[in-house]
Short mmCIF file of C-alpha atoms in Angstrom, two decimals:
data_model
loop_
_atom_site.label_atom_id
_atom_site.label_comp_id
_atom_site.label_asym_id
_atom_site.label_seq_id
_atom_site.Cartn_x
_atom_site.Cartn_y
_atom_site.Cartn_z
CA MET H 721 -29.35 190.16 -166.70
CA MET H 722 -32.44 191.26 -168.57
CA MET H 723 -31.35 189.26 -171.61
CA GLN H 724 -30.97 186.12 -169.52
CA GLN H 725 -34.44 186.61 -168.04
CA ASP H 726 -35.94 187.03 -171.50
CA ASP H 727 -34.29 183.84 -172.65
CA GLU H 728 -35.68 181.94 -169.69
CA GLU H 729 -39.19 183.27 -170.26
CA THR H 730 -38.99 182.40 -173.93
CA SER H 731 -37.91 178.84 -173.13
CA LEU H 732 -40.83 178.43 -170.73
CA LEU H 733 -43.49 179.86 -173.03
CA GLN H 734 -42.42 178.24 -176.26
CA ARG H 735 -41.85 174.60 -177.09
CA PRO H 736 -38.40 173.68 -178.33
CA GLU H 737 -38.27 173.59 -182.12
CA ARG H 738 -38.70 170.09 -183.46
CA PRO H 739 -37.86 168.76 -186.91
CA THR H 740 -40.63 169.71 -189.35
CA ALA H 741 -40.32 166.54 -191.45
CA LYS H 742 -41.98 163.53 -189.86
CA THR H 743 -40.57 160.06 -190.36
CA PRO H 744 -43.16 157.77 -192.02
CA LEU H 745 -44.47 154.97 -189.84
CA PRO H 746 -43.00 151.53 -190.70
CA TRP H 747 -46.37 149.98 -191.48
CA ASP H 748 -44.96 146.59 -192.47
CA GLN H 749 -44.17 146.02 -188.77
CA PHE H 750 -46.38 148.57 -187.09
CA TRP H 751 -49.59 146.74 -188.04
CA ILE H 752 -48.27 143.62 -186.31
CA LEU H 753 -47.62 145.58 -183.10
CA LEU H 754 -51.15 146.96 -183.31
CA PHE H 755 -52.48 143.41 -183.60
CA LEU H 756 -50.32 142.28 -180.67
CA GLU H 757 -51.90 144.95 -178.47
CA MET H 758 -55.10 142.89 -178.46
CA PRO H 759 -54.47 139.47 -176.81
CA ASP H 760 -53.71 140.81 -173.32
CA PRO H 761 -56.81 143.06 -172.99
CA VAL H 762 -59.02 140.53 -174.75
CA SER H 763 -58.11 137.92 -172.14
CA SER H 764 -58.47 140.20 -169.11
CA TYR H 765 -61.69 141.84 -170.33
CA THR H 766 -63.16 138.43 -171.17
CA LEU H 767 -62.87 137.50 -167.50
CA ALA H 768 -64.23 140.76 -166.05
CA PRO H 769 -67.99 140.29 -166.61
CA PHE H 770 -68.32 136.81 -165.11
CA VAL H 771 -65.64 136.70 -162.39
CA PRO H 772 -68.02 137.95 -159.63
CA GLN H 773 -70.53 135.23 -160.56
CA LEU H 774 -67.75 132.64 -160.82
CA ILE H 775 -66.66 133.50 -157.27
CA ARG H 776 -70.22 132.88 -156.12
CA ASP H 777 -70.46 129.60 -158.05
CA ILE H 778 -67.35 127.98 -156.60
CA GLY H 779 -68.65 128.67 -153.08
CA VAL H 780 -65.54 130.27 -151.63
CA THR H 781 -67.64 133.05 -150.04
CA HIS H 782 -70.10 130.57 -148.45
CA GLY H 783 -73.00 132.76 -149.54
CA ASP H 784 -71.64 135.98 -148.02
CA GLU H 785 -72.28 138.54 -150.76
CA SER H 786 -70.07 141.13 -149.08
CA GLN H 787 -67.00 138.90 -149.61
CA VAL H 788 -67.33 138.65 -153.40
CA GLY H 789 -65.37 141.85 -154.00
CA HIS H 790 -62.64 140.70 -151.63
CA TYR H 791 -61.98 137.50 -153.58
CA VAL H 792 -62.26 139.26 -156.94
CA GLY H 793 -59.54 141.65 -155.77
CA ILE H 794 -57.28 138.80 -154.67
CA LEU H 795 -57.73 137.09 -158.03
CA GLN H 796 -56.90 140.24 -159.97
CA SER H 797 -53.91 141.08 -157.82
CA SER H 798 -52.42 137.59 -158.06
CA TYR H 799 -51.68 138.29 -161.72
CA TYR H 800 -49.89 141.53 -160.90
CA ALA H 801 -48.02 140.00 -157.98
CA ALA H 802 -46.37 137.48 -160.30
CA HIS H 803 -46.02 140.16 -162.97
CA THR H 804 -44.12 142.42 -160.57
CA LEU H 805 -41.51 139.78 -159.77
CA THR H 806 -40.67 139.07 -163.40
CA ILE H 807 -41.50 142.06 -165.63
CA PHE H 808 -38.18 143.90 -165.19
CA HIS H 809 -36.20 140.74 -165.94
CA TRP H 810 -38.23 140.06 -169.08
CA SER H 811 -37.84 143.67 -170.22
CA GLN H 812 -34.11 143.68 -169.52
CA LEU H 813 -33.76 140.30 -171.21
CA SER H 814 -35.41 141.72 -174.34
CA ASP H 815 -32.60 144.30 -174.56
CA HIS H 816 -30.15 141.39 -174.87
CA ILE H 817 -31.83 138.51 -176.71
CA GLY H 818 -34.37 140.59 -178.63
CA ARG H 819 -38.04 141.51 -178.29
CA LYS H 820 -39.52 138.74 -180.43
CA PRO H 821 -38.62 135.69 -178.25
CA VAL H 822 -40.03 137.42 -175.17
CA ILE H 823 -43.27 138.31 -176.96
CA LEU H 824 -43.70 134.71 -178.16
CA THR H 825 -43.23 133.47 -174.59
CA ALA H 826 -45.81 135.93 -173.29
CA LEU H 827 -48.42 134.94 -175.87
CA SER H 828 -47.93 131.26 -175.02
CA ALA H 829 -48.49 132.05 -171.33
CA ILE H 830 -51.72 133.95 -172.02
CA SER H 831 -53.15 131.14 -174.12
CA ILE H 832 -52.29 128.36 -171.65
CA SER H 833 -53.51 130.29 -168.63
CA MET H 834 -56.87 131.10 -170.25
CA PHE H 835 -57.53 127.41 -170.97
CA SER H 836 -56.53 126.64 -167.38
CA PHE H 837 -58.83 129.33 -166.01
CA GLY H 838 -61.81 127.92 -167.89
CA LEU H 839 -61.13 124.43 -166.51
CA SER H 840 -60.65 125.56 -162.88
CA LYS H 841 -63.19 124.53 -160.25
CA THR H 842 -61.51 125.90 -157.12
CA PHE H 843 -60.34 129.36 -156.10
CA PHE H 844 -56.78 128.06 -155.69
CA ALA H 845 -56.75 126.81 -159.30
CA LEU H 846 -58.04 130.18 -160.51
CA VAL H 847 -55.23 131.96 -158.67
CA VAL H 848 -52.60 129.57 -160.06
CA SER H 849 -53.74 130.18 -163.64
CA ARG H 850 -53.53 133.96 -163.19
CA VAL H 851 -50.12 133.68 -161.49
CA VAL H 852 -48.75 131.67 -164.42
CA CYS H 853 -50.06 134.28 -166.84
CA GLY H 854 -48.60 137.16 -164.82
CA ALA H 855 -45.20 135.54 -164.43
CA PHE H 856 -44.66 135.05 -168.16
CA ASP H 857 -46.76 137.80 -169.73
CA ALA H 858 -44.39 140.65 -170.57
CA SER H 859 -46.15 141.39 -173.87
CA ASN H 860 -47.45 144.83 -172.92
CA SER H 861 -44.07 146.09 -171.75
CA VAL H 862 -42.00 144.60 -174.57
CA ILE H 863 -44.43 145.72 -177.28
CA LYS H 864 -44.11 149.27 -175.96
CA SER H 865 -40.32 148.92 -176.04
CA MET H 866 -40.52 147.65 -179.62
CA LEU H 867 -42.74 150.57 -180.56
CA MET H 868 -40.10 152.91 -179.15
CA ASP H 869 -37.48 151.06 -181.22
CA ILE H 870 -39.20 151.52 -184.58
CA THR H 871 -40.42 155.12 -184.10
CA ASP H 872 -38.78 158.46 -183.31
CA VAL H 873 -39.86 161.77 -181.75
CA THR H 874 -41.51 162.91 -184.98
CA ASN H 875 -43.85 159.97 -185.54
CA MET H 876 -44.42 158.41 -182.10
CA PRO H 877 -47.45 160.64 -181.29
CA LEU H 878 -48.91 159.63 -184.66
CA ALA H 879 -48.28 155.98 -183.81
CA PHE H 880 -50.24 156.38 -180.60
CA ASN H 881 -53.07 157.82 -182.63
CA TYR H 882 -53.62 154.28 -183.98
CA ILE H 883 -53.10 152.39 -180.71
CA PRO H 884 -56.78 152.89 -179.72
CA ILE H 885 -57.94 150.84 -182.70
CA PRO H 886 -56.79 147.43 -181.36
CA TRP H 887 -57.48 148.50 -177.78
CA MET H 888 -61.02 149.54 -178.71
CA ILE H 889 -61.62 146.26 -180.51
CA ALA H 890 -60.17 144.21 -177.65
CA THR H 891 -62.01 146.03 -174.85
CA THR H 892 -65.22 145.77 -176.86
CA ILE H 893 -65.17 142.12 -177.88
CA GLY H 894 -63.58 140.90 -174.61
CA PRO H 895 -66.54 141.85 -172.36
CA LEU H 896 -68.98 140.68 -175.02
CA ILE H 897 -67.29 137.27 -175.16
CA GLY H 898 -67.20 136.94 -171.38
CA GLY H 899 -70.66 138.34 -170.73
CA SER H 900 -72.52 136.62 -173.57
CA LEU H 901 -70.86 133.19 -173.67
CA SER H 902 -70.47 132.43 -169.97
CA ARG H 903 -72.73 129.57 -168.81
CA PRO H 904 -73.71 128.77 -172.43
CA ALA H 905 -75.63 125.59 -171.54
CA ASP H 906 -78.03 127.67 -169.41
CA ARG H 907 -78.27 130.68 -171.72
CA PHE H 908 -78.40 128.80 -175.05
CA PRO H 909 -79.89 125.37 -174.25
CA ASP H 910 -80.85 124.71 -177.86
CA ILE H 911 -77.22 124.99 -178.96
CA PHE H 912 -75.14 123.96 -175.95
CA GLY H 913 -77.69 122.25 -173.71
CA ARG H 914 -76.43 118.74 -174.55
CA SER H 915 -72.77 119.49 -173.88
CA GLU H 916 -71.75 117.89 -170.59
CA LEU H 917 -68.35 119.59 -170.90
CA LEU H 918 -69.89 123.07 -170.90
CA LYS H 919 -72.25 122.13 -168.09
CA THR H 920 -69.32 120.97 -165.99
CA TYR H 921 -67.15 123.95 -166.95
CA PRO H 922 -69.62 126.78 -167.61
CA TYR H 923 -66.90 129.37 -168.26
CA LEU H 924 -64.70 127.29 -170.56
CA LEU H 925 -66.22 128.56 -173.82
CA PRO H 926 -65.31 132.28 -173.43
CA CYS H 927 -61.88 131.37 -172.07
CA SER H 928 -61.24 129.01 -174.99
CA ILE H 929 -62.19 131.65 -177.56
CA SER H 930 -59.77 134.10 -175.96
CA ALA H 931 -57.02 131.45 -175.88
CA PHE H 932 -57.59 130.58 -179.55
CA PHE H 933 -57.31 134.24 -180.53
CA THR H 934 -54.02 134.51 -178.65
CA SER H 935 -52.73 131.42 -180.48
CA ILE H 936 -53.40 133.16 -183.80
CA ALA H 937 -51.40 136.16 -182.56
CA TRP H 938 -48.54 133.80 -181.70
CA LEU H 939 -48.48 132.43 -185.27
CA VAL H 940 -48.52 135.92 -186.79
CA THR H 941 -45.64 136.98 -184.54
CA HIS H 942 -43.58 133.90 -185.34
CA VAL H 943 -44.01 134.28 -189.10
CA ARG H 944 -44.10 138.02 -189.77
CA LEU H 945 -42.56 140.02 -186.91
CA LYS H 946 -38.98 141.24 -187.38
CA GLU H 947 -36.56 141.82 -184.55
CA SER H 948 -36.01 145.47 -183.56
CA VAL H 949 -32.95 145.09 -181.31
CA SER H 950 -29.93 145.84 -183.50
CA THR H 951 -27.41 143.71 -181.58
CA ARG H 952 -28.22 140.64 -179.54
CA THR H 953 -26.53 138.39 -177.02
CA PRO H 954 -26.91 134.60 -177.30
CA LEU H 955 -29.00 133.23 -174.43
CA LEU H 956 -26.26 130.74 -173.55
CA GLU H 957 -23.82 133.59 -172.99
CA LEU H 958 -26.29 135.31 -170.68
CA ILE H 959 -26.65 132.12 -168.63
CA LYS H 960 -22.87 131.75 -168.42
CA GLY H 961 -22.55 135.35 -167.32
CA ALA H 962 -25.18 134.87 -164.61
CA PHE H 963 -23.67 131.68 -163.17
CA PHE H 964 -19.94 132.13 -163.81
CA GLY H 965 -19.55 135.91 -163.76
CA GLN H 966 -18.48 136.08 -167.38
CA SER H 967 -19.02 139.28 -169.31
CA TYR H 968 -21.70 138.60 -171.86
CA LEU H 969 -21.83 142.12 -173.34
CA LYS H 970 -18.76 141.41 -175.44
CA SER H 971 -20.72 138.65 -177.16
CA ARG H 972 -23.42 140.97 -178.46
CA GLN H 973 -23.83 140.13 -182.13
CA PRO H 974 -25.38 142.21 -184.91
CA SER H 975 -28.76 140.90 -185.91
CA SER H 976 -29.57 140.34 -189.56
CA ASN H 977 -33.30 140.94 -190.18
CA VAL H 978 -33.50 143.84 -187.74
CA ILE H 979 -35.29 147.16 -187.81
CA VAL H 980 -33.19 150.26 -187.09
CA ASP H 981 -34.83 153.58 -186.33
CA PRO H 982 -34.08 155.68 -189.42
CA GLY H 983 -34.72 158.98 -187.67
CA GLU H 984 -32.42 158.57 -184.69
CA ALA H 985 -30.20 155.53 -184.95
CA ASN H 986 -26.56 156.22 -185.71
CA ALA H 987 -23.42 154.18 -185.34
CA GLY H 988 -22.86 155.26 -181.75
CA GLU H 989 -26.40 154.46 -180.67
CA VAL H 990 -26.55 151.09 -182.40
CA GLN H 991 -23.33 150.00 -180.68
CA SER H 992 -24.32 151.39 -177.26
CA LYS H 993 -24.77 148.82 -174.52
CA PRO H 994 -27.61 148.35 -172.02
CA LEU H 995 -26.81 150.04 -168.73
CA PRO H 996 -26.92 148.31 -165.32
CA LEU H 997 -29.86 148.90 -163.03
CA ARG H 998 -28.11 151.45 -160.81
CA ALA H 999 -27.25 153.66 -163.79
CA LEU H 1000 -30.90 153.62 -164.89
CA LEU H 1001 -32.27 155.04 -161.63
CA THR H 1002 -31.95 158.70 -162.65
CA PRO H 1003 -34.28 161.44 -161.30
CA ARG H 1004 -36.14 161.49 -164.62
CA VAL H 1005 -36.73 157.74 -164.64
CA LEU H 1006 -37.87 157.83 -161.01
CA SER H 1007 -40.24 160.75 -161.69
CA VAL H 1008 -41.98 159.12 -164.63
CA THR H 1009 -42.07 155.80 -162.76
CA ALA H 1010 -43.83 157.42 -159.78
CA SER H 1011 -46.39 159.08 -162.04
CA TYR H 1012 -46.96 155.86 -164.00
CA ALA H 1013 -47.44 153.86 -160.79
CA THR H 1014 -50.02 156.20 -159.26
CA THR H 1015 -51.88 156.57 -162.55
CA GLY H 1016 -52.00 152.80 -162.94
CA MET H 1017 -53.19 152.38 -159.34
CA LEU H 1018 -56.01 154.87 -159.92
CA GLN H 1019 -57.12 153.40 -163.25
CA LEU H 1020 -56.97 149.78 -162.08
CA SER H 1021 -58.72 150.57 -158.80
CA LEU H 1022 -61.58 152.18 -160.69
CA SER H 1023 -61.67 149.31 -163.20
CA SER H 1024 -61.77 146.81 -160.33
CA VAL H 1025 -64.54 148.57 -158.43
CA LEU H 1026 -66.70 149.33 -161.47
CA PRO H 1027 -67.94 145.75 -162.28
CA ILE H 1028 -68.28 144.96 -158.56
CA PHE H 1029 -70.32 148.14 -158.10
CA TYR H 1030 -72.54 147.14 -161.02
CA ALA H 1031 -73.01 143.57 -159.71
CA THR H 1032 -73.64 144.50 -156.05
CA PRO H 1033 -77.31 144.74 -154.95
CA ILE H 1034 -78.69 148.28 -154.76
CA GLU H 1035 -79.42 148.00 -151.04
CA LEU H 1036 -75.73 147.20 -150.42
CA GLY H 1037 -74.41 150.12 -152.46
CA GLY H 1038 -74.40 148.92 -156.08
CA LEU H 1039 -76.77 148.67 -159.07
CA SER H 1040 -77.83 144.96 -159.20
CA PHE H 1041 -76.77 144.45 -162.85
CA ASP H 1042 -76.38 140.95 -164.31
CA PRO H 1043 -73.23 139.80 -166.24
CA PRO H 1044 -74.64 140.45 -169.77
CA ARG H 1045 -75.50 144.04 -168.88
CA ILE H 1046 -72.13 144.54 -167.20
CA GLY H 1047 -70.40 143.15 -170.28
CA THR H 1048 -72.35 145.51 -172.53
CA LEU H 1049 -71.44 148.55 -170.42
CA LEU H 1050 -67.75 147.63 -170.32
CA ALA H 1051 -67.79 147.02 -174.08
CA ALA H 1052 -69.34 150.45 -174.65
CA GLN H 1053 -66.70 151.98 -172.40
CA GLY H 1054 -63.91 150.33 -174.40
CA ALA H 1055 -65.40 151.52 -177.68
CA ALA H 1056 -65.72 155.09 -176.40
CA HIS H 1057 -62.10 155.07 -175.20
CA GLY H 1058 -60.83 153.92 -178.56
CA VAL H 1059 -62.91 156.28 -180.72
CA PHE H 1060 -62.07 159.34 -178.66
CA GLN H 1061 -58.34 158.65 -178.58
CA LEU H 1062 -58.29 157.79 -182.28
CA LEU H 1063 -60.02 161.03 -183.26
CA PHE H 1064 -58.54 163.48 -180.79
CA TYR H 1065 -55.28 162.30 -179.16
CA ALA H 1066 -52.85 163.48 -181.87
CA ARG H 1067 -54.62 166.83 -182.17
CA LEU H 1068 -54.67 167.36 -178.41
CA HIS H 1069 -51.01 166.36 -178.18
CA ASP H 1070 -49.98 168.84 -180.88
CA ARG H 1071 -52.07 171.58 -179.27
CA PHE H 1072 -51.43 171.12 -175.55
CA GLY H 1073 -48.58 168.62 -175.12
CA ALA H 1074 -48.33 165.32 -173.27
CA GLY H 1075 -47.98 166.95 -169.83
CA ALA H 1076 -51.29 168.80 -170.02
CA ILE H 1077 -53.16 165.74 -171.32
CA HIS H 1078 -51.73 163.63 -168.51
CA MET H 1079 -52.65 166.16 -165.81
CA THR H 1080 -56.20 166.43 -167.14
CA GLY H 1081 -56.53 162.67 -167.23
CA VAL H 1082 -55.55 162.00 -163.63
CA SER H 1083 -57.67 164.95 -162.45
CA SER H 1084 -60.73 163.36 -164.06
CA GLY H 1085 -60.48 160.57 -161.51
CA ILE H 1086 -61.89 162.87 -158.82
CA PRO H 1087 -65.37 163.43 -160.33
CA THR H 1088 -65.39 159.78 -161.45
CA VAL H 1089 -65.18 158.67 -157.82
CA ILE H 1090 -67.75 161.20 -156.64
CA LEU H 1091 -70.31 159.76 -159.05
CA PHE H 1092 -70.31 156.31 -157.39
CA PRO H 1093 -72.38 157.30 -154.31
CA VAL H 1094 -74.47 159.70 -156.42
CA ILE H 1095 -75.51 156.89 -158.79
CA ASN H 1096 -76.39 154.51 -155.96
CA ALA H 1097 -78.40 157.21 -154.16
CA LEU H 1098 -80.40 157.86 -157.32
CA ALA H 1099 -80.99 154.12 -157.79
CA ARG H 1100 -82.28 153.80 -154.23
CA VAL H 1101 -84.75 156.67 -154.65
CA TYR H 1102 -85.86 156.41 -158.28
CA GLY H 1103 -84.79 152.92 -159.35
CA ILE H 1104 -82.79 152.21 -162.51
CA GLY H 1105 -84.19 155.08 -164.56
CA MET H 1106 -83.08 157.89 -166.84
CA MET H 1107 -81.10 159.78 -164.17
CA VAL H 1108 -79.12 156.68 -163.21
CA TRP H 1109 -78.25 155.86 -166.82
CA LEU H 1110 -77.23 159.47 -167.47
CA CYS H 1111 -74.83 159.46 -164.51
CA VAL H 1112 -73.44 156.06 -165.54
CA ALA H 1113 -72.77 157.46 -169.02
CA VAL H 1114 -71.04 160.55 -167.61
CA GLN H 1115 -68.88 158.40 -165.32
CA LEU H 1116 -67.81 156.10 -168.15
CA ALA H 1117 -67.07 159.13 -170.34
CA LEU H 1118 -64.79 160.60 -167.64
CA THR H 1119 -62.68 157.43 -167.64
CA THR H 1120 -61.79 158.19 -171.28
CA SER H 1121 -59.59 161.06 -170.17
CA LEU H 1122 -57.79 158.81 -167.69
CA ILE H 1123 -57.01 156.20 -170.36
CA MET H 1124 -55.32 158.88 -172.49
CA CYS H 1125 -52.63 159.21 -169.80
CA TYR H 1126 -50.96 155.98 -170.93
CA PRO H 1127 -49.63 157.10 -174.34
CA CYS H 1128 -48.39 160.28 -172.68
CA ILE H 1129 -46.47 158.30 -170.07
CA THR H 1130 -44.90 156.11 -172.76
CA LEU H 1131 -43.54 159.25 -174.43
CA PHE H 1132 -42.04 160.34 -171.10
CA ILE H 1133 -40.48 156.90 -170.52
CA ARG H 1134 -38.77 156.99 -173.91
CA ALA H 1135 -37.48 160.50 -173.24
CA ALA H 1136 -36.22 159.51 -169.78
CA ALA H 1137 -34.19 156.48 -170.97
CA PRO H 1138 -30.43 157.19 -170.55
CA ASN H 1139 -29.68 155.63 -173.97
CA ARG H 1140 -31.50 153.81 -176.73
CA ALA H 1141 -30.00 150.43 -175.81
CA SER H 1142 -31.62 150.67 -172.36
CA VAL H 1143 -35.15 151.52 -173.48
CA GLY H 1144 -36.42 148.05 -172.60
CA ALA H 1145 -34.89 148.08 -169.11
CA THR H 1146 -36.12 151.63 -168.46
CA ASN H 1147 -39.59 150.60 -169.50
CA GLY H 1148 -39.20 147.52 -167.30
CA ILE H 1149 -38.53 149.67 -164.23
CA ALA H 1150 -41.70 151.63 -164.89
CA GLN H 1151 -43.64 148.41 -165.47
CA VAL H 1152 -42.43 146.97 -162.16
CA ALA H 1153 -43.66 150.05 -160.31
CA VAL H 1154 -47.03 150.07 -162.02
CA ALA H 1155 -47.37 146.32 -161.42
CA VAL H 1156 -46.84 146.89 -157.69
CA ALA H 1157 -49.45 149.64 -157.82
CA ARG H 1158 -51.81 147.32 -159.64
CA ILE H 1159 -51.37 144.73 -156.91
CA ILE H 1160 -52.21 147.24 -154.21
CA GLY H 1161 -54.93 149.04 -156.15
CA PRO H 1162 -57.41 146.32 -157.23
CA ALA H 1163 -57.04 144.16 -154.12
CA SER H 1164 -57.27 147.11 -151.74
CA ALA H 1165 -60.13 148.79 -153.60
CA ALA H 1166 -62.16 145.59 -153.87
CA SER H 1167 -61.51 144.69 -150.22
CA VAL H 1168 -62.36 148.19 -148.98
CA PHE H 1169 -65.54 148.07 -151.07
CA SER H 1170 -66.54 144.79 -149.40
CA TYR H 1171 -65.57 146.11 -145.96
CA SER H 1172 -67.62 149.28 -146.44
CA MET H 1173 -70.73 147.21 -147.28
CA GLU H 1174 -70.64 145.30 -144.00
CA ALA H 1175 -73.01 146.34 -141.24
CA GLY H 1176 -71.65 148.94 -138.88
CA HIS H 1177 -68.99 150.21 -141.25
CA ASP H 1178 -68.79 153.55 -143.04
CA ALA H 1179 -70.32 153.01 -146.50
CA TRP H 1180 -68.27 155.93 -147.84
CA LEU H 1181 -64.93 154.38 -146.88
CA ILE H 1182 -64.30 153.10 -150.42
CA TYR H 1183 -64.83 156.57 -151.85
CA TYR H 1184 -62.39 158.15 -149.38
CA PHE H 1185 -59.87 155.52 -150.46
CA LEU H 1186 -60.32 156.19 -154.19
CA ILE H 1187 -60.22 159.98 -153.76
CA THR H 1188 -56.92 159.65 -151.90
CA ILE H 1189 -55.42 157.69 -154.80
CA ALA H 1190 -56.72 160.29 -157.26
CA PHE H 1191 -55.04 163.15 -155.42
CA LEU H 1192 -51.82 161.12 -155.17
CA ALA H 1193 -51.86 160.64 -158.95
CA VAL H 1194 -52.37 164.36 -159.48
CA GLY H 1195 -49.44 165.13 -157.18
CA THR H 1196 -46.97 162.84 -158.94
CA SER H 1197 -48.01 164.20 -162.34
CA LEU H 1198 -46.51 167.53 -161.25
CA LEU H 1199 -43.06 165.87 -161.36
CA LEU H 1200 -43.21 165.67 -165.17
CA PRO H 1201 -42.29 168.49 -167.56
CA ARG H 1202 -44.82 170.10 -169.90
CA ASP H 1203 -43.57 167.90 -172.77
CA PRO H 1204 -41.16 164.94 -173.21
CA SER H 1205 -39.11 167.02 -175.67
CA VAL H 1206 -37.83 169.06 -172.71
CA TRP H 1207 -35.98 165.98 -171.46
CA GLU H 1208 -34.85 164.84 -174.91
CA ASP H 1209 -33.40 168.22 -175.85
CA SER H 1210 -31.39 168.46 -172.64
CA GLN H 1211 -29.72 165.05 -173.16
#
């Protein structure tokens, strides 16, 4: 009995032994995945600085400043609403036809929707452009699945050490593009003052630059990216199976020009088949999905409120910042996120494990929320001075810890997948849940922010709402083990 107790204590206090030799990263493909991490955040962060002003310009609020946040939230959530309805199907489809065709489709959707957004003059047209993008943009999910395909347990944390580089670049240049190049005819009359096109569509220039960048990513993917799914099913067979009930799994064909994980792939795994949805809903998958959803809701709610808080007049609870200043702050935030994760994530992971990093990250959401009313109170009393800027810097620094939750969750998703052939579908389930959370989070947070600013309402209502989400994220993080290797070793 004593021996059994000692064994249990040893297993709890020590990490399971992992292979000492690390598989080298496949840089010939890994650099392309790093590059493909950029188009999605570049497009979304390009829009962030000027969307509140755009809502004012199109007149949908009829001059009611308190309604700006409400419409910004609807616009943001429209993307995730469409994303929720399609992301699992795109992810599951990538297990069958391959990752590359789905990524190419997603990049095309981003580019087209950004051009459409820049040409939109009504709120309905803005929503349609974001819905189109959300319905076809599965790039983030499928790129993560592809990263899981080409790495193993020994080199995946190292791979995530480099993920901040494209993210940092994207979240830095995106706000700068949107904040600096919106309304170019007014801001740079000597250069763009004679352009009737840019006077008619004052936000077309930043949207076009983002769309052009995404088109370059499409060309790189088409020419250089290799498929990572070892066996694929012809799309025609999938369609026949859907309409006529034919079994399409028997038609899975080996792919020539495919990457196979050298550290883990064996004959049995390569020939394994994607599992149906019901077989994927294991307790582990549900646990990591719940944690991913609440973390995403917290992070997106804070990201939604932050630019609205900056743009809102001080007397109504914000800081009265203009779009260029908002863009600069968001760019600095993106740069800080990338540098910190690049320098410290792998070391922290090796020292403390993914579970501890994730718990710390979601817990940081609590002081982040508390700083909102503190910053506004200081601005009311002292104006935009040293104390306000210091608190803004501390708040943005705290969000760095929250961003580091995402690579941790990806490690847990990979460990929770029932087999390697179902990694895409497992990731798709998690992406559906987080997309639902991202619908609820931004729209609710922005609407509650607007509601709390109205006369006669509790100004602290938005902060109660955000604190509740933060505690919910902390609670679901307790469902995860101390490290993904605990799940992998028990399979």
